[in-house]
Coordinates of C-alpha atoms and ligand atoms in Angstrom, one line a residue:
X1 CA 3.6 4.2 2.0
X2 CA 2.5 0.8 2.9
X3 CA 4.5 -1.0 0.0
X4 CA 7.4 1.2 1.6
X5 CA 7.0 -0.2 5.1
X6 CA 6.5 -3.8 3.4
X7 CA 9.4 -3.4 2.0
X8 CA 11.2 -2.4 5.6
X9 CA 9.7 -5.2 7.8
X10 CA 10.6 -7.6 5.2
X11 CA 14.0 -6.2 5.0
X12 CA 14.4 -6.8 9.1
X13 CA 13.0 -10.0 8.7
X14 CA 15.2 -11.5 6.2
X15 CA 18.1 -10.0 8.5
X16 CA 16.9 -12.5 10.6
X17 CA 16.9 -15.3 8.5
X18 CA 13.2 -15.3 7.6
X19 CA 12.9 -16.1 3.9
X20 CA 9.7 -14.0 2.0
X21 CA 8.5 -16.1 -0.8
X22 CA 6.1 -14.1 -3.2
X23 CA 3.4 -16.6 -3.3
X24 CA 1.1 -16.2 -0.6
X25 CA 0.7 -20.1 -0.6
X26 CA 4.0 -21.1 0.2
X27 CA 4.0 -18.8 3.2
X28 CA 4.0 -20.2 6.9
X29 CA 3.7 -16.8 8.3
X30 CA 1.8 -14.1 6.9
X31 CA 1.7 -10.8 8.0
X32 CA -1.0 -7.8 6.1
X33 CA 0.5 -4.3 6.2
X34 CA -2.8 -2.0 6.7
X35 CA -3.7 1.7 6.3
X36 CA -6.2 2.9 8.5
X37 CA -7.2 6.2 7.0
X38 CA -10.5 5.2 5.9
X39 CA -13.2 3.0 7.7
X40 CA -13.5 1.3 3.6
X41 CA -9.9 0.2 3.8
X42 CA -10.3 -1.2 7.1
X43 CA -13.3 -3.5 6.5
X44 CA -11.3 -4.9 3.8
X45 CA -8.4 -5.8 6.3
X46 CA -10.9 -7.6 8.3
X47 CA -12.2 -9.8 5.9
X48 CA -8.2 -10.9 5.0
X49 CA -7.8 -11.4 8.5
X50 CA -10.8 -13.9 9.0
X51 CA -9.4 -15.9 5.8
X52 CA -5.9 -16.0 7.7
X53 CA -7.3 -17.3 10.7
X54 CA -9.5 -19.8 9.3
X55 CA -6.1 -20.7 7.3
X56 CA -4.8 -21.0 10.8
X57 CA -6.9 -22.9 12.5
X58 CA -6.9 -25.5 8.9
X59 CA -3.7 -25.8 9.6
X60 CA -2.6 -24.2 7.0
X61 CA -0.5 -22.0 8.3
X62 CA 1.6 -21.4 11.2
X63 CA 1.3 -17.7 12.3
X64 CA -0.2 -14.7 10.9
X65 CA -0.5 -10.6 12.0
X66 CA -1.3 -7.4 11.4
X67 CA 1.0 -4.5 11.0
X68 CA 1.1 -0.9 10.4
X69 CA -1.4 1.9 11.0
X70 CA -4.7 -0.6 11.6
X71 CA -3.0 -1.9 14.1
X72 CA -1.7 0.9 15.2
X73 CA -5.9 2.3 16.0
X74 CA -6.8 -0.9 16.9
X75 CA -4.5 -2.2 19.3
X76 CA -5.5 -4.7 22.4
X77 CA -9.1 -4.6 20.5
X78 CA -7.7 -6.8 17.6
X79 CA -6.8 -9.8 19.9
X80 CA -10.6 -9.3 21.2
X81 CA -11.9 -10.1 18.1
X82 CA -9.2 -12.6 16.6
X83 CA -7.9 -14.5 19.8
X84 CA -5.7 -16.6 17.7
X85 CA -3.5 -13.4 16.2
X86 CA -0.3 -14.1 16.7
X87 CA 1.4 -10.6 16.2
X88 CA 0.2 -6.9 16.3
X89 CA 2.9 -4.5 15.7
X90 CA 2.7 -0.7 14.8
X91 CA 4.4 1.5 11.9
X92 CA 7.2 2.2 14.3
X93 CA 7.5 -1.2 16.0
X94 CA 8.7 -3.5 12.8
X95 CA 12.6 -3.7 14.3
X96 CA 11.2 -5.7 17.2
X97 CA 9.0 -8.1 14.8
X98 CA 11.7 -11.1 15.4
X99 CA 11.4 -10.7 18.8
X100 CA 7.3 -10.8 18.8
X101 CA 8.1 -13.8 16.6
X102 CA 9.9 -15.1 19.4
X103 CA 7.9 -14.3 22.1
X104 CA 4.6 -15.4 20.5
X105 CA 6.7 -19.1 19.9
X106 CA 7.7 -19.1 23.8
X107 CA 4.2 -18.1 25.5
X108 CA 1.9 -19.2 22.3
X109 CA 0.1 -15.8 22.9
X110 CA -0.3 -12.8 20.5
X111 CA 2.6 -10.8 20.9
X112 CA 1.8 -7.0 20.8
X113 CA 4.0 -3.7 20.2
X114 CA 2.3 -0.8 19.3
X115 CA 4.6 2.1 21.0
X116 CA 5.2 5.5 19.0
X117 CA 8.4 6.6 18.4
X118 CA 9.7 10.5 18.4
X119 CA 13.0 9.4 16.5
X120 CA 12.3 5.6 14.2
X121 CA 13.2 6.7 10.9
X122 CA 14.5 3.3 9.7
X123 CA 17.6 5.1 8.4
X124 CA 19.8 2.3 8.4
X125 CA 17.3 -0.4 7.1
X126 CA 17.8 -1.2 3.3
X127 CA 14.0 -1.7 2.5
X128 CA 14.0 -4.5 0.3
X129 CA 13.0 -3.6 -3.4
X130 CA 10.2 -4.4 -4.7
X131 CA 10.9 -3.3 -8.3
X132 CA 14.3 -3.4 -10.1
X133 CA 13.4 0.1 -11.7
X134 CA 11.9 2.4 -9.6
X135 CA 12.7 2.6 -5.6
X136 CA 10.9 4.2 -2.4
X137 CA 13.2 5.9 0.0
X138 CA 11.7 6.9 3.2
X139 CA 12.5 10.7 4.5
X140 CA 10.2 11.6 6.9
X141 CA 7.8 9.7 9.0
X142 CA 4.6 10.7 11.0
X143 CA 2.8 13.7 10.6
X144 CA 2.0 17.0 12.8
X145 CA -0.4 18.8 10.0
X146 CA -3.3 17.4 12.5
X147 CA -6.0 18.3 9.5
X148 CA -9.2 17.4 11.5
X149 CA -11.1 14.7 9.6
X150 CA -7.0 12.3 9.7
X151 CA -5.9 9.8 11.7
X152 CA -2.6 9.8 10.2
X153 CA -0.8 11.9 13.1
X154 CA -2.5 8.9 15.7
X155 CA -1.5 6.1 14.1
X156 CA 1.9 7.4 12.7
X157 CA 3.2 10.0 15.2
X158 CA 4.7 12.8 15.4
X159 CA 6.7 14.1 12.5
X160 CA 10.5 13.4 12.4
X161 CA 13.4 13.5 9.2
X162 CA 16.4 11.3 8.0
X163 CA 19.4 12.7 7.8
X164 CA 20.3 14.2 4.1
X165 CA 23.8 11.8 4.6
X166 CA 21.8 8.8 5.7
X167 CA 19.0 9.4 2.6
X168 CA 21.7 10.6 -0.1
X169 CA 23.6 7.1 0.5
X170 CA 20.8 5.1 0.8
X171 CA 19.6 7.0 -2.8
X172 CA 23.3 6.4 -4.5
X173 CA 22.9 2.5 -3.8
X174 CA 20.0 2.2 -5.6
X175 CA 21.4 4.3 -8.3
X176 CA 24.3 1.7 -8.4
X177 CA 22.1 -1.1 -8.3
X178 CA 20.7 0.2 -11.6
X179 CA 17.3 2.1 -10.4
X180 CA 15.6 4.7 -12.7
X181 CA 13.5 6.4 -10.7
X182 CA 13.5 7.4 -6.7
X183 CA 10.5 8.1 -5.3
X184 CA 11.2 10.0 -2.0
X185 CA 8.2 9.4 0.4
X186 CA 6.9 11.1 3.5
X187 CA 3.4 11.2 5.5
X188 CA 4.1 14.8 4.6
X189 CA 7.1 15.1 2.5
X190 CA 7.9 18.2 1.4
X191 CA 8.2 19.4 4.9
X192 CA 11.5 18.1 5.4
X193 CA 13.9 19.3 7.8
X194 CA 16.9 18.1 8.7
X195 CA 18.1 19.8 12.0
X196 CA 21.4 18.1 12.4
X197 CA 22.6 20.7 9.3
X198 CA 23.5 23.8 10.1
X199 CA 25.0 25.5 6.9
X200 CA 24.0 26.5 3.7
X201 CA 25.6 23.8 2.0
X202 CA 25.5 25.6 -1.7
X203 CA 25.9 28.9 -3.3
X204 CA 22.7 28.6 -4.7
X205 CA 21.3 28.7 -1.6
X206 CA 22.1 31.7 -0.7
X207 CA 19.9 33.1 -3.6
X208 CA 17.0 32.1 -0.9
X209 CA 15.7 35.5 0.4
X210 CA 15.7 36.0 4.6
X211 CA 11.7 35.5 4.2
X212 CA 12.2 31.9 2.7
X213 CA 14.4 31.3 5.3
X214 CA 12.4 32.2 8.4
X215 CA 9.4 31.1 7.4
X216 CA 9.6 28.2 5.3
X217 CA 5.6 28.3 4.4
X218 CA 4.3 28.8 1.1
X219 CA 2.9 32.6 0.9
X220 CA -0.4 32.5 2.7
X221 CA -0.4 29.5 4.4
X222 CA -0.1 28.6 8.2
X223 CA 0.4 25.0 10.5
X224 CA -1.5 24.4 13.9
X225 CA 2.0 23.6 15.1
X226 CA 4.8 26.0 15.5
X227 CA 7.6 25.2 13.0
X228 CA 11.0 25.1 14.5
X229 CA 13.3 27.3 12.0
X230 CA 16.8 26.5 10.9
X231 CA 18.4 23.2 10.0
X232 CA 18.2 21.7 5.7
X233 CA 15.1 21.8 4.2
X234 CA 13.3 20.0 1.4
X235 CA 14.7 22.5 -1.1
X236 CA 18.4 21.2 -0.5
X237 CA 17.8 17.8 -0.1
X238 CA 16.1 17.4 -3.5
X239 CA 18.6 19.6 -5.4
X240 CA 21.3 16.9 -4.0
X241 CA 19.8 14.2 -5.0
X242 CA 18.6 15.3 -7.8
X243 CA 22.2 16.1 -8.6
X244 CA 23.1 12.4 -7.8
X245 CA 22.6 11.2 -11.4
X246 CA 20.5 13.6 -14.3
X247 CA 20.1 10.5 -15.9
X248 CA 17.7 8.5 -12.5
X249 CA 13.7 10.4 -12.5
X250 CA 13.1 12.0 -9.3
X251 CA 9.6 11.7 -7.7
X252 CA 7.9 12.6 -4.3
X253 CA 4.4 11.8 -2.4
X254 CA 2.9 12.9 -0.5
X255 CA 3.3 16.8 -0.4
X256 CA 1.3 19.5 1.6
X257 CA 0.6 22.9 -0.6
X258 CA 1.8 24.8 2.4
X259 CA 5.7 23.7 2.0
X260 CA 5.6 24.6 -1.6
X261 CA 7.6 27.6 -1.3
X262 CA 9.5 29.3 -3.9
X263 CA 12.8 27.5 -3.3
X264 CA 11.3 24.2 -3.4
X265 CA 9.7 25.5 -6.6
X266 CA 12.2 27.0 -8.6
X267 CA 14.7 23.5 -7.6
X268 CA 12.1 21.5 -9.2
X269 CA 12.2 24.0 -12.6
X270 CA 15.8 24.3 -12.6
X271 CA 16.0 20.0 -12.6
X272 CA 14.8 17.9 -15.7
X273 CA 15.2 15.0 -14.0
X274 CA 12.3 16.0 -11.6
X275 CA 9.1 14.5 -13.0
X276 CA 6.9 18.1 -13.3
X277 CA 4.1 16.3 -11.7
X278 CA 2.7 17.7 -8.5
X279 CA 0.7 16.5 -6.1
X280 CA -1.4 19.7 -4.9
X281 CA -4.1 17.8 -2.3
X282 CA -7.0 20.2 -1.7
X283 CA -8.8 18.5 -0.5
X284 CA -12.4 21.2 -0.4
X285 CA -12.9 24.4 -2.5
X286 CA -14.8 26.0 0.2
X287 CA -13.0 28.3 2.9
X288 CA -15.5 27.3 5.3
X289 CA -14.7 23.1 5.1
X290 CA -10.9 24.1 4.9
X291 CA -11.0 25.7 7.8
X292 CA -13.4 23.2 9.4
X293 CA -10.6 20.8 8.0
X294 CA -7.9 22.5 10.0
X295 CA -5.8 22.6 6.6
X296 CA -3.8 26.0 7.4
X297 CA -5.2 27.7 3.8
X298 CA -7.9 29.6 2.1
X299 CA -9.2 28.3 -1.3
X300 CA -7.2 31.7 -2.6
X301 CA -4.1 31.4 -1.2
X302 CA -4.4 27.5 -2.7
X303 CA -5.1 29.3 -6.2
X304 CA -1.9 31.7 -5.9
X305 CA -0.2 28.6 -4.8
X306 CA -1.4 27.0 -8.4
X307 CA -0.3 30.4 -10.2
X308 CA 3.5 30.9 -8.6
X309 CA 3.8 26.7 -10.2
X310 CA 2.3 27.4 -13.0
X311 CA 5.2 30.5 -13.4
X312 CA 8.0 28.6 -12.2
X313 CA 6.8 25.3 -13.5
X314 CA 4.5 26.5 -17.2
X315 CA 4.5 22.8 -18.2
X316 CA 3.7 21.4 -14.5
X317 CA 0.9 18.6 -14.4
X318 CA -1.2 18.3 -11.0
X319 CA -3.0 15.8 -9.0
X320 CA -5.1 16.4 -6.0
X321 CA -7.2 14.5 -3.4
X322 CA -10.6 15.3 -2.6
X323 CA -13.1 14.7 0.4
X324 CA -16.5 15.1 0.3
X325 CA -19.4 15.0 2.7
X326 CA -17.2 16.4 5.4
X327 CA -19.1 17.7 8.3
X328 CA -22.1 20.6 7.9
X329 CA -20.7 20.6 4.2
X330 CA -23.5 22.7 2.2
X331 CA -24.4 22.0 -1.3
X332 CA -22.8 25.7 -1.9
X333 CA -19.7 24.2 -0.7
X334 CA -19.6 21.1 -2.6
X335 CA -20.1 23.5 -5.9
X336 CA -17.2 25.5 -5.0
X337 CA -15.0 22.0 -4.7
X338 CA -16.7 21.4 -8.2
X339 CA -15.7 25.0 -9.2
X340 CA -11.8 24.4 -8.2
X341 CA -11.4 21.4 -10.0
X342 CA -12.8 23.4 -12.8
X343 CA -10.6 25.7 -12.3
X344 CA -7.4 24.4 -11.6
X345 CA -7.5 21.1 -14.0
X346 CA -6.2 18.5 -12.6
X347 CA -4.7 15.0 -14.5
X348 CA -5.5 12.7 -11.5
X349 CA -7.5 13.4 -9.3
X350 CA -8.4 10.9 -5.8
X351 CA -11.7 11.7 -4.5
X352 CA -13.0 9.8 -1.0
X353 CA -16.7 10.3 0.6
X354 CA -15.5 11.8 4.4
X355 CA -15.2 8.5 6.8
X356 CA -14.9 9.4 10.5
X357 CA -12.4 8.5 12.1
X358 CA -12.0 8.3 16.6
X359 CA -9.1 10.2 17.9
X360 CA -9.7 13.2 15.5
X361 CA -10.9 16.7 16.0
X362 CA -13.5 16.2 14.0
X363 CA -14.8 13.0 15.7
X364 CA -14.7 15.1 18.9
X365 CA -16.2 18.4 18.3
X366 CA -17.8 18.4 14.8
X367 CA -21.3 16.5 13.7
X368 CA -20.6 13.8 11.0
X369 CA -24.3 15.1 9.6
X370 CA -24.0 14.8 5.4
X371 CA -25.9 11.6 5.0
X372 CA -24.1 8.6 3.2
X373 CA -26.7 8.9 -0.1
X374 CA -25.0 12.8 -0.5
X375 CA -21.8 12.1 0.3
X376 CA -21.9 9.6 -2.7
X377 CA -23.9 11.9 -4.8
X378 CA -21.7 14.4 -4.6
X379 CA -18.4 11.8 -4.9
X380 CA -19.9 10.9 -8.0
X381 CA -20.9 14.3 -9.3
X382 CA -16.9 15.2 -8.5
X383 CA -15.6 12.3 -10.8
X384 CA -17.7 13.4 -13.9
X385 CA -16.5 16.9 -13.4
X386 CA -13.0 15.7 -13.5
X387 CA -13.1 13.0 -15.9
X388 CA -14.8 15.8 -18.3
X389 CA -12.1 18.0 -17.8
X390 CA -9.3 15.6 -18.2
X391 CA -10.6 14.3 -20.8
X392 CA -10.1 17.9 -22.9
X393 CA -6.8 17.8 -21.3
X394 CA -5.7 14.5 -22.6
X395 CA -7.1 15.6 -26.1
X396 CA -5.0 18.8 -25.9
X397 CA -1.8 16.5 -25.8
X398 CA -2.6 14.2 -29.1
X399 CA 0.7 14.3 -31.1
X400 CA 2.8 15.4 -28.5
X401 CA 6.3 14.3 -27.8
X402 CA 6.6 12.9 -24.0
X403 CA 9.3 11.1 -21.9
X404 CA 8.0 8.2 -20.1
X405 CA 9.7 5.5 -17.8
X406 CA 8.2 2.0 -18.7
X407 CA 7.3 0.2 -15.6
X408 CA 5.6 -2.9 -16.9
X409 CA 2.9 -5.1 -18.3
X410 CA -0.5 -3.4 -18.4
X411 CA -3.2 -5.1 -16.6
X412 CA -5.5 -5.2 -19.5
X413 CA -3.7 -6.8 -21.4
X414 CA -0.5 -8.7 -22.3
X415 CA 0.5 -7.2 -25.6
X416 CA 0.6 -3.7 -23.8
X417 CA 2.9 -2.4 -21.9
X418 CA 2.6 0.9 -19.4
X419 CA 4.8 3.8 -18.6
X420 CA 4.2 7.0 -16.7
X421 CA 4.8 10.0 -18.3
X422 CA 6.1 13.5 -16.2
X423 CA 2.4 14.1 -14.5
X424 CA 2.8 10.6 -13.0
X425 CA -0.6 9.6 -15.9
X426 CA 0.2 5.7 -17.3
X427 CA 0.9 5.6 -20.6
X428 CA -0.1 2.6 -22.8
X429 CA 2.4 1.5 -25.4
X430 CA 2.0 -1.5 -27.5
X431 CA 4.9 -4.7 -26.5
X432 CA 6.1 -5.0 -29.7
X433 CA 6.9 -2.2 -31.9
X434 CA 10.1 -0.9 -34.6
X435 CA 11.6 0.2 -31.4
X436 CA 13.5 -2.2 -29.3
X437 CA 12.7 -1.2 -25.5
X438 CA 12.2 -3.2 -22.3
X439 CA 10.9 -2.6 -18.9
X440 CA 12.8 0.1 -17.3
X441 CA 13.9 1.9 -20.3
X442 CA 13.1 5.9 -21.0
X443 CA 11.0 6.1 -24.1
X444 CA 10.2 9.2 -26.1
X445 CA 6.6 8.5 -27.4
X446 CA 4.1 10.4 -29.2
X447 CA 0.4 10.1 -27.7
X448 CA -2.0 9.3 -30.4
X449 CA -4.9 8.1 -28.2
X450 CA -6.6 9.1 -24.7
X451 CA -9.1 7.9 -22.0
X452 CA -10.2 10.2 -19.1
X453 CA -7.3 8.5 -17.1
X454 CA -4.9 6.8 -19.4
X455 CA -3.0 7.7 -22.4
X456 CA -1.9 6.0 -25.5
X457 CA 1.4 6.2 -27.3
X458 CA 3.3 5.4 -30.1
X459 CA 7.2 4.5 -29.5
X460 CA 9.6 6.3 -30.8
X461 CA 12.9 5.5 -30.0
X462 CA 15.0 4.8 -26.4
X463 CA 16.5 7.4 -24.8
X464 CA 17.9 9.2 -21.5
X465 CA 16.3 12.0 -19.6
X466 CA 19.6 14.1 -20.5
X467 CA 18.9 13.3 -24.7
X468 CA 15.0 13.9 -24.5
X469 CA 15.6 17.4 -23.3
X470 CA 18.9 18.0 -25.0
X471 CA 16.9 16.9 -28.7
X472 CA 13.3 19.2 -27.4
X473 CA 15.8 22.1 -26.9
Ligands
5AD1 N1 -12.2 10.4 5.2 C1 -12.0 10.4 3.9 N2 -10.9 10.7 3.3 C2 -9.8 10.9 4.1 N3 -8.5 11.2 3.8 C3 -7.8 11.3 4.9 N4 -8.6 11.1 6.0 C4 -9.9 10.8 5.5 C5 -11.1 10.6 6.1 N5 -11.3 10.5 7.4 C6 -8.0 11.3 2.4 C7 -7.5 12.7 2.2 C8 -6.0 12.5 2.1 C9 -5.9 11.1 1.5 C10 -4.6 10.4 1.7 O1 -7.0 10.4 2.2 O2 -8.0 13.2 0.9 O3 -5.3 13.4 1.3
SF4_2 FE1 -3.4 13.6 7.4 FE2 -3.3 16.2 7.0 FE3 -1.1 14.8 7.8 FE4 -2.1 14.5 5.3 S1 -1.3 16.4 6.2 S2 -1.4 12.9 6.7 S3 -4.3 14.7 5.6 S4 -3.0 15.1 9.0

């Protein structure tokens, strides 16, 4: 999300004749884009922040701010601590960024614009790329899930979509421009809606049964919020741009379980060129921490929800996040979040320790009472149990045959290169092989090798998303 939004601002910016340089030290203005979702990612904002200003006051450099969801929370109470800030503008405020540019320049005070928007969607910004190969494209923004322990829904608003037209052209540019994969992106992605479409654009659609329809909800799951019916949803959006190009990798993040339902499900099956990775956040096994949570399901209807992929999807690889130390969270809860990852298996898996945050439900009405020594205890004890179980997983797929997208250098080490494979795990292929392959190619590659996270593999020749499955079938 926040390389997303980097990529937006700087877009507006260079509209306005800014130039963005890529080293940090050739800057004049620097501006951080910040999460706020946990108090950890925060602190590490701050300390950037009190390097830029010290920067500032060296003279070396001219202006520097904060943007996105930190500033967002923080608001007024940033120029408090760092007097000398120059701008402070929210997720939904970067079109006005030249003009708090300006401003700052004219009255030599920080220039601040945090408002929340009901309609900002950015539609007609082109973000600007980041990588040649794979490409963000923004569909929805904000969030109205309101799970108790997240800021998100304060510090990004209230949920709204692009238009499919707006998203499909923005999507067939970057297929032009030679992109390989699109990664569609939303606070809460897969519930897309796009009201401005009235019609079932496709036969297929039709196959949807009046249930679907109504209620677009996974079985067995519910919002705090009153979904309004009608208008496209996330199942005919993907199937159109999936049908863009079979040849471009489709991916999305960040999904809620509850708008898996069977439409959305059986699109992904009937496409090869959607990456059969999902990300299935459940953030507790416990019914009595979900509901605390606010998250709309029981740990049952989660598991049904694993079982309906597993039948539409057999070969589907998932990912979850994790929270633990939530509020009155027993150990007899924490073993049934243990138990769940046992039993589901997951590839990745993103596990926090619970940080409140203000504004929530939880910071108003529930006790933040599982001390910090648990809450890591039990992080920890998480991690082993998923590493373990990954582990066997990744053993179970020695010698087998995977697509993967290569995506560039590994960080370990130059002669290596890394991919991601279907279930979004990296893959590490050696630079130089028989096979003749660059960065943004589609490799077929046998894993011969495994850590708990990452996977080795052996080249074995080039090839399209269309031949892979075409050869496998
Ligand atoms: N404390 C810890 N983790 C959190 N997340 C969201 N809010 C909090 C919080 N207050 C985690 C959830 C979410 C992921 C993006 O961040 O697991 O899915
Ligand atoms: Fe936060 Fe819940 Fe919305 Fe995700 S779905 S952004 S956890 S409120």
């Amino acid at each position: 999300m926040n390389v997303n939004d980097t990529e937006i601002a700087s877009s507006i910016l260079e509209q306005h004749d800014y130039e963005i340089v890529n080293d940090i030290d050739d800057a004049n203005i620097v501006f951080l884009m910040t999460c706020a979702i946990r108090e950890n990612a925060e602190n590490k904002v701050w300390a950037k922040l009190y390097d830029l200003d010290k920067a500032k006051r060296m003279g070396q450099l001219r202006k520097y701010g904060l943007l996105g969801c930190m500033a967002e929370r923080l608001k007024a109470k940033i120029v408090e601590q760092l007097p000398s800030i120059d701008v402070v503008a929210g997720p939904d405020s970067y079109r006005h960024l030249p003009k708090l540019l300006a401003i700052n320049s004219l009255h030599g005070q920080s220039a601040i614009n945090v408002l929340l928007s009901l309609d900002e969607t950015y539609a007609d910004i082109i973000p600007r790329n980041q990588s040649k190969h794979s490409a963000f494209v923004s569909i929805t923004r904000g969030c109205n899930n309101m799970c108790s322990y997240c800021i998100v829904p304060f510090t990004r608003g209230r949920e709204r979509s692009r238009s499919i037209d707006s998203i499909l052209k923005e999507v067939e540019n970057k297929i032009d421009s030679g992109v390989k994969e699109i990664i569609l992106l939303g606070q809460n992605v897969n519930s897309y809606r796009d009201y401005s479409v009235h019609n079932l654009s496709n036969d297929e659609d039709k196959n949807q049964t009046l249930n679907e329809l109504q209620s677009p909800l996974a079985d067995g799951f519910q919002t705090l919020y009153r979904s309004k019916p009608g208008g496209a949803g996330f199942d005919q959006l993907l199937r159109q741009v999936a049908g863009l190009d079979p040849n471009v990798r489709i991916r999305f993040t960040s999904p809620h379980p509850k708008d898996f339902n069977d439409s959305v499900l059986r699109v992904i099956a009937d496409h090869p060129n959607i990456a059969k990775g999902l990300h299935l956040p459940v953030q507790s096994g416990s019914n009595f921490v979900l509901e605390r949570m606010r998250r709309g399901y029981t740990r049952d209807a989660y598991l049904q929800l694993v079982k309906r992929i597993r039948h539409y999807i057999p070969n589907c690889g998932l990912s979850s996040d994790f929270i633990c130390g939530f509020c009155d969270e027993t150990d007899d809860d924490h073993r049934q979040t243990v138990d769940i990852i046992q039993n589901v298996g997951y590839y990745i898996a993103y596990i926090f320790a619970y940080s409140m945050r203000d504004k929530t439900y939880a910071y108003h009405h529930l006790n933040d009472n599982v001390p910090q020594s648990i809450k890591i205890q039990r992080l920890i004890e998480l991690n082993q149990v998923y590493r373990q179980l990954s582990t066997e997983m990744n053993r179970q797929l020695i010698g087998q045959r995977q697509l993967i997208l290569v995506e560039g250098v590994s960080k370990k080490s130059p002669q290596q290169l890394y991919g991601r494979n279907e279930a979004n795990q990296k893959v590490i292929i050696p630079k130089l092989s028989n096979v003749n392959y660059m960065i943004g190619d589609f490799l077929d590659v046998e894993i011969i090798d495994f850590t708990p996270v990452t996977l080795m593999a052996r080249p074995i020749r080039r090839t399209s998303i269309t031949e892979f499955y075409t050869s496998k079938q």
